[in-house]
Coordinates of C-alpha atoms and ligand atoms in Angstrom, one line a residue:
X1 CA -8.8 29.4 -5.2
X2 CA -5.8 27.2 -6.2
X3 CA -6.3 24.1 -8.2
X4 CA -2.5 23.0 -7.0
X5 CA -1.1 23.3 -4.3
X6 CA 3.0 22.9 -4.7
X7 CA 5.8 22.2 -2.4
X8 CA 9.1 23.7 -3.5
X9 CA 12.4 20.9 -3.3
X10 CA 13.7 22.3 -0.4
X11 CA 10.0 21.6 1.5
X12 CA 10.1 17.9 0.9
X13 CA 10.5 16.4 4.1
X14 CA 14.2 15.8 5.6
X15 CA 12.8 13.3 7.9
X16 CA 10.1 10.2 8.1
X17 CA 7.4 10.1 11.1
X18 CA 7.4 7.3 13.2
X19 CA 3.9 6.5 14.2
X20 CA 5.3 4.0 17.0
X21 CA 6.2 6.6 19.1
X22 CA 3.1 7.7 19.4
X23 CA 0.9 4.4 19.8
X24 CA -1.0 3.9 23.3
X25 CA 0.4 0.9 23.6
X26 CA 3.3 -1.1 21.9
X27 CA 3.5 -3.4 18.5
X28 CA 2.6 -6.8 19.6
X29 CA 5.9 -8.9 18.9
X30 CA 6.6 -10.2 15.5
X31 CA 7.2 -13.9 15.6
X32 CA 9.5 -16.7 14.0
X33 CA 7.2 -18.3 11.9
X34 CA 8.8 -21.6 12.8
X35 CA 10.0 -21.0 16.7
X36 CA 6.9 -19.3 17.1
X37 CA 8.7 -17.0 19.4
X38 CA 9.6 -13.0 19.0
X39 CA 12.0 -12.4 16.1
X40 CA 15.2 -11.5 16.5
X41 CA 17.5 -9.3 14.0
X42 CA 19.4 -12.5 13.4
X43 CA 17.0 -14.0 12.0
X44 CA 15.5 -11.1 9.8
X45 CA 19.1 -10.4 8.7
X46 CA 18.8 -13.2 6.5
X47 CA 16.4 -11.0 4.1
X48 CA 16.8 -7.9 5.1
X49 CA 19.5 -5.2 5.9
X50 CA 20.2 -4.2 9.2
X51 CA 19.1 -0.7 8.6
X52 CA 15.9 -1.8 7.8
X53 CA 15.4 -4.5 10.8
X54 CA 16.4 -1.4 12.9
X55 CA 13.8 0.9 11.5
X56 CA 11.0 -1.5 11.8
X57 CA 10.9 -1.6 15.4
X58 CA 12.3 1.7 16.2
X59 CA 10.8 4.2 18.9
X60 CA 12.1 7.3 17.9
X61 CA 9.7 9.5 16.5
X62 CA 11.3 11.0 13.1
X63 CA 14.1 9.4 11.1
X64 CA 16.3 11.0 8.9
X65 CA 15.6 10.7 5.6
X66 CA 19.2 9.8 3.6
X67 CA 20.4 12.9 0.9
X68 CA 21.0 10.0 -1.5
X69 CA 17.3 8.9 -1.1
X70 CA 16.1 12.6 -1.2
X71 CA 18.1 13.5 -4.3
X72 CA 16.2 10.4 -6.0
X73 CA 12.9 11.0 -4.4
X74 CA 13.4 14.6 -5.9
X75 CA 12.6 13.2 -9.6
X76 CA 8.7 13.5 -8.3
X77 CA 8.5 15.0 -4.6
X78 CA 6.8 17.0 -3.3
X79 CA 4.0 15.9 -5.2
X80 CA 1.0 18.2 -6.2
X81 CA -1.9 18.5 -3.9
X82 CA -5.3 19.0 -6.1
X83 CA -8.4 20.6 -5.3
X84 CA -11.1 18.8 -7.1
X85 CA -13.5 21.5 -7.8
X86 CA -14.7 19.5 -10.7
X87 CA -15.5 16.6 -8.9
X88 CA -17.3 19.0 -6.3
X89 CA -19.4 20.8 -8.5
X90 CA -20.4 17.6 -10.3
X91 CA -21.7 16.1 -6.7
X92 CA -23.3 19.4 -5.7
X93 CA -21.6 18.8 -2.7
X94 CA -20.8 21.5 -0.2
X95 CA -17.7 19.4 1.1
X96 CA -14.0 20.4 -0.6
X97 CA -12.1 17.8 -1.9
X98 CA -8.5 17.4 -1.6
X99 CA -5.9 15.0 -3.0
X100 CA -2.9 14.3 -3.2
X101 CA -1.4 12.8 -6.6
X102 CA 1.1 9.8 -6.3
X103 CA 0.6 8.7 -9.7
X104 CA 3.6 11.2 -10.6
X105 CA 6.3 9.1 -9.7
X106 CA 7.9 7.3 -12.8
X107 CA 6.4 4.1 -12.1
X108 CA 3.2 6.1 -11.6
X109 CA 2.5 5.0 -8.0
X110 CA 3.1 5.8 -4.1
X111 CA 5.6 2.8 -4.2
X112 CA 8.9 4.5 -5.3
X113 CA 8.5 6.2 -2.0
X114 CA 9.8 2.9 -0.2
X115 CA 11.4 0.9 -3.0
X116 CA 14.2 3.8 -3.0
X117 CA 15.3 3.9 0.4
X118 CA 15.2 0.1 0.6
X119 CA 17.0 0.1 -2.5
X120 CA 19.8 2.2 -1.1
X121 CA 20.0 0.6 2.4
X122 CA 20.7 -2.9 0.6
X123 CA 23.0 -1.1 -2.0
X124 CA 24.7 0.3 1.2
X125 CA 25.1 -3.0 3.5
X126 CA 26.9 -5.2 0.3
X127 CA 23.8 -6.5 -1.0
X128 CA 23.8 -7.0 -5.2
X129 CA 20.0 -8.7 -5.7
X130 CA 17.1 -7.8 -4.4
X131 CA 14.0 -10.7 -4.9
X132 CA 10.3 -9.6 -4.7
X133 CA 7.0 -10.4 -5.2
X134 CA 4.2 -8.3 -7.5
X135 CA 0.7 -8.3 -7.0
X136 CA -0.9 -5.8 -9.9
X137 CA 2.7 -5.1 -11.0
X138 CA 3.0 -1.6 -9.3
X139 CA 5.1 -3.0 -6.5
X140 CA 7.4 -4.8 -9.4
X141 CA 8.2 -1.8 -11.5
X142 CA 8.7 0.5 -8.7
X143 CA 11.4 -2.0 -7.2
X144 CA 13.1 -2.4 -10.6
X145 CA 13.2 1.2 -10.9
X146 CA 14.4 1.9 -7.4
X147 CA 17.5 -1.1 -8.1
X148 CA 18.4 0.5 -11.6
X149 CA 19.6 3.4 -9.8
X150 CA 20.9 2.1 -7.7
X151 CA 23.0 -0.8 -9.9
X152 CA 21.3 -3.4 -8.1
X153 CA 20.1 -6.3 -9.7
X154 CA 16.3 -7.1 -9.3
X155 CA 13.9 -10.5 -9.6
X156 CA 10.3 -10.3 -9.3
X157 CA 7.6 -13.0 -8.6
X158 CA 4.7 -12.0 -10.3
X159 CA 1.2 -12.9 -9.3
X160 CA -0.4 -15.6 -12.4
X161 CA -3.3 -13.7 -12.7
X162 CA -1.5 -10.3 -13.0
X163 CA 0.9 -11.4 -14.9
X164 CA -1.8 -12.6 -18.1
X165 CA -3.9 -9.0 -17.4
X166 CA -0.8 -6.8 -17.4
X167 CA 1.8 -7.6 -19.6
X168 CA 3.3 -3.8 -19.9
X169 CA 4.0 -3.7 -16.1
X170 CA 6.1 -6.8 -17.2
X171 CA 7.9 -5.2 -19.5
X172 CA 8.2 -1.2 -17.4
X173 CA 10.3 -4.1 -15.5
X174 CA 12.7 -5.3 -18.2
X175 CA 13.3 -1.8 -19.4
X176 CA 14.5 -1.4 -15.9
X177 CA 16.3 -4.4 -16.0
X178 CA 14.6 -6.8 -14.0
X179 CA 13.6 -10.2 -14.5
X180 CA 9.9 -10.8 -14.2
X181 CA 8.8 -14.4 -13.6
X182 CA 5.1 -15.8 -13.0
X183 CA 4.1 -17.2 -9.9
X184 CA 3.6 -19.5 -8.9
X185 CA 7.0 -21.0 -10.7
X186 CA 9.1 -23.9 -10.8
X187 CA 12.1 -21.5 -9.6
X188 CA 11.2 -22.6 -5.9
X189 CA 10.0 -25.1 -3.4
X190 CA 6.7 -23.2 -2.5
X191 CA 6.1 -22.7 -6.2
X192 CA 6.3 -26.0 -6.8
X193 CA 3.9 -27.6 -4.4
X194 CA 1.3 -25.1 -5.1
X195 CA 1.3 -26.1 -8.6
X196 CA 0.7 -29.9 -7.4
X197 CA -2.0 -29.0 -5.5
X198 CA -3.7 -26.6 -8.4
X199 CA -1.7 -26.3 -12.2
X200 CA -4.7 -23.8 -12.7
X201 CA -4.2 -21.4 -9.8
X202 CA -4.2 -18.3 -10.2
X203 CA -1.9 -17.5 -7.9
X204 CA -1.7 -14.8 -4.7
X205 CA 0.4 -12.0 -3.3
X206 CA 0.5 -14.7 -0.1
X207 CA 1.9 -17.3 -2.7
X208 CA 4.4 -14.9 -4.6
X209 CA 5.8 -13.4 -1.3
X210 CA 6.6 -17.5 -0.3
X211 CA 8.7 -17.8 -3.7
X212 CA 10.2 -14.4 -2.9
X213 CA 11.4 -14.6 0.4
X214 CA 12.7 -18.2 -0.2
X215 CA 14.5 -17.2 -3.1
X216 CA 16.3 -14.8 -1.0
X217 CA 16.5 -16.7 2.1
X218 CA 18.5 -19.3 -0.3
X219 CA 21.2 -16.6 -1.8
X220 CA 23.6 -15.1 0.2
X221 CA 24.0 -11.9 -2.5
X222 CA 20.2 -12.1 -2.0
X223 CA 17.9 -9.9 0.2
X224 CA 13.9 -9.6 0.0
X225 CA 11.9 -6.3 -0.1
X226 CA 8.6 -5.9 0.6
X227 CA 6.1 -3.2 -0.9
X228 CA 3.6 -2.8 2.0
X229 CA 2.4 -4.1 5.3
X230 CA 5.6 -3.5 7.3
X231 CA 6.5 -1.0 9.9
X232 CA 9.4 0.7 7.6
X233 CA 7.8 0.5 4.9
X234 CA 4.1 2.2 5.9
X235 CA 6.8 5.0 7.7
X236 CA 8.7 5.4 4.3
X237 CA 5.5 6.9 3.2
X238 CA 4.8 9.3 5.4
X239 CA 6.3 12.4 3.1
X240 CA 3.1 11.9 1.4
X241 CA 0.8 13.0 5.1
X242 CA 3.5 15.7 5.7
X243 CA 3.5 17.2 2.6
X244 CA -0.3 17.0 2.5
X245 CA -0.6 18.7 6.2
X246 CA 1.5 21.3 5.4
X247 CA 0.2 22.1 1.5
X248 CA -3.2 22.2 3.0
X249 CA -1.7 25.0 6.0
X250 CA -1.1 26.9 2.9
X251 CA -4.4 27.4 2.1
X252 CA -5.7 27.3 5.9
X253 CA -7.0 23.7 6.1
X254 CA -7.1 20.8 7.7
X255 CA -9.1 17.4 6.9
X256 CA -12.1 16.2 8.9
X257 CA -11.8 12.8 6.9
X258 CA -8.9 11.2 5.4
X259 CA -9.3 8.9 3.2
X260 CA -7.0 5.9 1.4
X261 CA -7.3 2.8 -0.5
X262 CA -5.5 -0.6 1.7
X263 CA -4.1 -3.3 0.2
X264 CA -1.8 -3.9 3.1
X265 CA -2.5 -0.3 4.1
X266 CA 1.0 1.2 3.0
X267 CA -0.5 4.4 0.6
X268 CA -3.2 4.8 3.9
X269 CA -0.4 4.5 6.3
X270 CA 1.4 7.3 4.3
X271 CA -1.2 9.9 3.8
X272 CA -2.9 9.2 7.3
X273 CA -0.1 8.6 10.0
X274 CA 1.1 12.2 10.5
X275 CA -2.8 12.9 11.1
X276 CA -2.9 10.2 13.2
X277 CA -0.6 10.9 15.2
X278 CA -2.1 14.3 15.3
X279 CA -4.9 12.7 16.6
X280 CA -3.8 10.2 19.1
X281 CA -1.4 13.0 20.8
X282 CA -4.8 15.2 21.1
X283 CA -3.7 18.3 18.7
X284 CA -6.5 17.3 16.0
X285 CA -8.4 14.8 17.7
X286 CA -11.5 14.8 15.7
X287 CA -10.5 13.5 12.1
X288 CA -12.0 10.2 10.5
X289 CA -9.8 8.1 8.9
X290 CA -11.3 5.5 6.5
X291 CA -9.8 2.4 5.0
X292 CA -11.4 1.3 1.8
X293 CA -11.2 -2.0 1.1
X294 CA -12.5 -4.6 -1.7
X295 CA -15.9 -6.6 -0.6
X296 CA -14.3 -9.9 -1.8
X297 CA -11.0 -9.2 0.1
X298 CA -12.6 -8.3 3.2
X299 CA -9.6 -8.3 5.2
X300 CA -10.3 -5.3 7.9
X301 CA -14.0 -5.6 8.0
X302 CA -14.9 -9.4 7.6
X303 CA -11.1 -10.7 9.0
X304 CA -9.6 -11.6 12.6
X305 CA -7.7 -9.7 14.5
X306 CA -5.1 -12.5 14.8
X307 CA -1.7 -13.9 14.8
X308 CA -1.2 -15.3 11.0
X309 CA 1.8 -16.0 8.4
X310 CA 2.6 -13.5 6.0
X311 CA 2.4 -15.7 3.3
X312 CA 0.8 -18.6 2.1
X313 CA 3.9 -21.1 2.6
X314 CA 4.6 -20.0 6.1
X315 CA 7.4 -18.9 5.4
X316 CA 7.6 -15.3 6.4
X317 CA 7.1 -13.8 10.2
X318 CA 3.8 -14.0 11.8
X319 CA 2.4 -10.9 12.6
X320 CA -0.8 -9.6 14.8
X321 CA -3.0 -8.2 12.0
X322 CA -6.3 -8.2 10.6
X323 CA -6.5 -11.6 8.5
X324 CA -8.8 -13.8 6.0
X325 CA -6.2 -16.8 6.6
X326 CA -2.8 -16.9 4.9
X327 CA -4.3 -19.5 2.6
X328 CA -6.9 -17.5 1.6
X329 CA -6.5 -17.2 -2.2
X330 CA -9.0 -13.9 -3.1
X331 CA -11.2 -13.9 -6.1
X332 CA -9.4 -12.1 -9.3
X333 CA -10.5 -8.3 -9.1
X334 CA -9.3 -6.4 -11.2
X335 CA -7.6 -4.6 -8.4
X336 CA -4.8 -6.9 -7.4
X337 CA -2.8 -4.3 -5.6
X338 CA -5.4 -5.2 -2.5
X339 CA -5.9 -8.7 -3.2
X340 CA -4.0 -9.6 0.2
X341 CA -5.0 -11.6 2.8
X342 CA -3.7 -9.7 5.7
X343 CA -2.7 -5.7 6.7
X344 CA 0.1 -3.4 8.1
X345 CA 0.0 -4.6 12.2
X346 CA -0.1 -0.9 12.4
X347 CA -3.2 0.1 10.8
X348 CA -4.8 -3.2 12.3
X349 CA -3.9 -2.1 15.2
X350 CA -5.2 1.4 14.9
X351 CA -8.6 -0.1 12.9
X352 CA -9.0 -2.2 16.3
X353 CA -8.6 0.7 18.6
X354 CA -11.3 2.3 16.8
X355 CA -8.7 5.3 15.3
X356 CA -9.6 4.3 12.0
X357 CA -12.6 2.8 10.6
X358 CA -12.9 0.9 7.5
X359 CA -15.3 0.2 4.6
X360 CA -15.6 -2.6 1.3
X361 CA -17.1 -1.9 -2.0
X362 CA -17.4 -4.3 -4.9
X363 CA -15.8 -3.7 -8.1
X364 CA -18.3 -2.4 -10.4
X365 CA -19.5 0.4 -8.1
X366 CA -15.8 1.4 -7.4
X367 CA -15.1 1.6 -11.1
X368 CA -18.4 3.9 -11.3
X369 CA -16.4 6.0 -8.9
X370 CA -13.2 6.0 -11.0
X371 CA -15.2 6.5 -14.3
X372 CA -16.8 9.9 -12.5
X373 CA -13.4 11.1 -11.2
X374 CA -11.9 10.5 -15.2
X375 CA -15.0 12.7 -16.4
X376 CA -14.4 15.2 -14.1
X377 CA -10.7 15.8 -12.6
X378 CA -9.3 13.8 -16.4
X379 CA -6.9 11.3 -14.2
X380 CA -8.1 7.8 -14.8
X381 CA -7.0 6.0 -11.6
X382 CA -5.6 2.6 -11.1
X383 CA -7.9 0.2 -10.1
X384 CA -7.0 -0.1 -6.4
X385 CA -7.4 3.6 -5.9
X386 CA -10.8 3.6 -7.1
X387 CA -12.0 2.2 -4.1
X388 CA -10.5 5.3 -2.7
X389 CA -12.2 7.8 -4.9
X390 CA -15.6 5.5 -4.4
X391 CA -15.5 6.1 -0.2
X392 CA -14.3 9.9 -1.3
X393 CA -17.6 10.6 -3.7
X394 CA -19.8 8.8 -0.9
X395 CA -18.9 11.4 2.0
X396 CA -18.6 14.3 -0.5
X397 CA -22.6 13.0 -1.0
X398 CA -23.4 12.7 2.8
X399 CA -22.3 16.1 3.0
X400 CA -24.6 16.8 0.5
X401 CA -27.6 16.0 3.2
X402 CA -25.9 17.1 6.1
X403 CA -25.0 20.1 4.6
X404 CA -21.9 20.3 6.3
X405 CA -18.7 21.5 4.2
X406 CA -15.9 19.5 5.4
X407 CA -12.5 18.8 4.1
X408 CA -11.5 15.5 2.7
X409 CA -8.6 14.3 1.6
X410 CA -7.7 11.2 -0.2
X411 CA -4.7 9.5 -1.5
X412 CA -4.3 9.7 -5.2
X413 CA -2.0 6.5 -5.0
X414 CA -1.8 6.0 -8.5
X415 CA -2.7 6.3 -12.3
X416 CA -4.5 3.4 -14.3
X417 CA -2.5 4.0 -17.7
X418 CA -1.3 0.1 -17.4
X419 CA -5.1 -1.3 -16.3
X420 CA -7.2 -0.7 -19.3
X421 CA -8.1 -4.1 -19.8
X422 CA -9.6 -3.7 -16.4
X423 CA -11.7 -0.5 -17.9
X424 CA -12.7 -2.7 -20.4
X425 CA -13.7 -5.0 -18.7
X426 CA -16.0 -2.6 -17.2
X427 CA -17.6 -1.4 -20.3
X428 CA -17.7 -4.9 -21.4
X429 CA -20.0 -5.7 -18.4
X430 CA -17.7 -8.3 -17.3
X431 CA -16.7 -7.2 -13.9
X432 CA -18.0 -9.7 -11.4
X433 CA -19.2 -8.5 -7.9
X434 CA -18.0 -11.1 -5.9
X435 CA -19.4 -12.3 -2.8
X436 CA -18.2 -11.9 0.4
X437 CA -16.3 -15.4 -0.1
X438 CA -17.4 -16.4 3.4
X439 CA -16.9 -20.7 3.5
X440 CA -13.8 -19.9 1.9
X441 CA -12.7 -17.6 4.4
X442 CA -14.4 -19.3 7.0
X443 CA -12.0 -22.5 6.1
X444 CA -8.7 -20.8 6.0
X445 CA -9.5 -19.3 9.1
X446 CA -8.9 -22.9 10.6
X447 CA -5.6 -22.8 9.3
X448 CA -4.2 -20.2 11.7
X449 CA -1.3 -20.4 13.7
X450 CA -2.5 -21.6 16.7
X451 CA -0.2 -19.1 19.1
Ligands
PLP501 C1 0.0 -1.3 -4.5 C2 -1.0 -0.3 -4.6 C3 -2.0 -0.1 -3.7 C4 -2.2 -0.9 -2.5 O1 -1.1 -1.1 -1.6 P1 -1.0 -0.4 -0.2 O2 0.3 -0.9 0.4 O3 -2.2 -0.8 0.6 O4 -0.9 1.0 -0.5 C5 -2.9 1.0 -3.9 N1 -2.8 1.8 -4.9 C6 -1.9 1.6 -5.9 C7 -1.8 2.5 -7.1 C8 -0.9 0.6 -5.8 O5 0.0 0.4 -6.7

């Protein structure tokens, strides 16, 4: 039995699926958020390049992947698939374990996967800053990695909260050469107000992505990029489900349940599409796919299935997608890769068709999980893909009583080496299970669009 399972470089993909050609029924329109009616390129050309706009509501069912993006994405691709036979034995479980491993990227996340190509297409279309937002930081660095490369230059909004709980994703970004501000910030409008209403907040992705795409929106060198959620962006990552497929045709498998952490589902879009798609075209049409969520950002299981903003200022397009409310601020888990209000219209979509199903765990059991997986396979995971490895141990045990050995595979999105205060805060006994915040969630629920 192999504990890796490698890819050589010529076996990384050449091309990206697109799960839209595939879908039973279209994308519901994206709309202006201040029109209210469907976006045109026009008006996403003001943030983002043509390229991009193109690829985010494109039909065709595989898109070639550049050869300046694939020389880059070489550095770490294909990227190992494990067996965790450790992990197995330790669980007595008759299930096999699979995952793939993300967190060998240089940022040490799935992220790099998009940042580079939307790095390039920018680089390509004249574009000489690109302005972001950063939840946990992961997003951040892998953008400011992605721009170096490319000689772009780079600006990043980064989450308050984050920002005082990870101050070496801060600097990953300098050494990269990007400038890394706190939000919310006096650098913009949206900053500003929410500061009058709260000089304490702690500030959200919702919030940061306001300062971001305004700050773009305002500079005509400028574009925004955006780390999940969006159509190109969750197709970017597919060379992480094409990979998996075919390393786990090597040794004769194929996953009953697939498994991924969602923030705004782009890591779960990537290892779970090309299955998906598998599924919905009837080759493999038994498979479970299961988001994993956090129990005080319920956005999939507790949230509507609803036109909303895509951030907190109203700013960016509305989009049909699970939601909590776009001014929904989430409790400060430790996890602030999936502290976002909303999801990837695509995985909505799919969780509301019943393709997918999804789950929420609280943050002490989930860094149980990651404290097992540590013990027995040595990676200590980020925080956000502990919830992952949490849902993975907890079908690995119903196996257990079943006694059914099936396949799962999770997403390894990415390593923890940056998030030890949040460890310690485990060990501490500080982590707080937050409640389903339900009046607070209730009340920005009002505040939809009303469409
Ligand atoms: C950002 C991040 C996530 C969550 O974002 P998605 O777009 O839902 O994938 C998960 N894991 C890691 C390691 C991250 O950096």
């Amino acid at each position: 039995m192999k504990t890796k399972i490698i890819l050589d470089e010529e076996q990384m993909p050449k091309k990206w699926y697109n799960i839209q050609a595939d879908l039973r029924t279209p994308l519901d329109p994206v709309l202006h958020p201040k029109t209210q009616k469907p976006v045109t390129p026009d008006d996403l050309s003001v943030i983002f390049p043509m390229e991009l706009i193109k690829q985010e509501v494109s039909q065709q069912r595989f898109i070639d992947i550049p050869e300046e993006v694939r020389d880059i994405l070489r550095l770490w691709r294909p990227s190992p698939l494990y067996r965790a036979e450790r992990l197995e034995k330790f669980l007595k479980t008759p299930a096999k374990i699979y995952f793939k491993w993300e967190g060998v990227s240089p940022p040490g996340s799935h992220k790099p996967n998009t940042s580079v190509p939307q790095a390039y297409y920018n680089m390509k279309e004249g574009i000489t800053r690109i302005a972001t937002e950063t939840g946990a930081g992961q997003w951040g660095s892998a953008l400011a990695f992605a721009t170096s490369l490319f000689g772009l230059k780079c600006t990043v909004y980064m989450v308050r909260s984050s920002y005082a709980q990870k101050p070496y994703r801060k600097s990953m970004m300098q050494v990269w050469g990007a400038e890394c501000i706190p939000s919310p910030s006096v650098k913009t409008q949206s900053g500003k107000a929410a500061l009058e209403k709260d000089p304490d907040t702690t500030g959200s992705l919702g919030l940061a992505i306001s300062e971001a795409v305004e700050d773009a929106a305002t500079h005509n060198d400028t574009n925004y990029s955006l780390g999940s959620v969006l159509n190109h962006v969750c197709m970017h990552q597919t060379v992480i489900g094409i990979e998996a497929r075919e390393q786990l045709a090597m040794v004769d498998e194929y996953p009953d349940v697939i498994i991924g952490c969602v923030g705004g589902g782009s890591n779960f879009a990537g290892i779970s599409f090309p299955f998906a798609g598998d599924m919905i075209t009837g080759k493999h049409p038994n498979v479970k796919l299961i988001a994993v969520e956090p129990s005080a950002c319920p956005t999939l299981t507790k949230g509507l299935y609803a036109y909303d903003f895509g951030d907190v200022a109203g700013l960016a397009p509305i989009l049909k997608m699970y939601t909590l409310g776009h001014d929904f601020i989430p409790p400060a888990i430790h996890a602030g890769g999936l502290r976002y209000h909303g999801d990837s219209p695509i995985v909505s979509k799919l969780v509301h068709e019943r393709v997918m199903e999804a789950v929420a765990y609280h943050q002490s059991e989930v860094f149980e999980a990651a404290q097992t997986f540590a013990r027995t396979e040595g990676i200590i995971v980020a925080p956000e893909t502990a919830h992952a490895v949490k849902a993975t141990i907890d079908e690995a045990i119903k196996c257990k009583k079943t006694g059914e050995a099936k396949v799962i595979l999770f997403n390894n999105s990415g390593h923890g080496n940056f998030d030890m205060s949040a460890y310690d805060a485990f060990y501490q006994g500080k982590l707080v299970d937050y409640e389903y915040p339900a009046d607070l969630i209730k009340e920005s629920l009002a505040h939809l669009p009303k469409i």
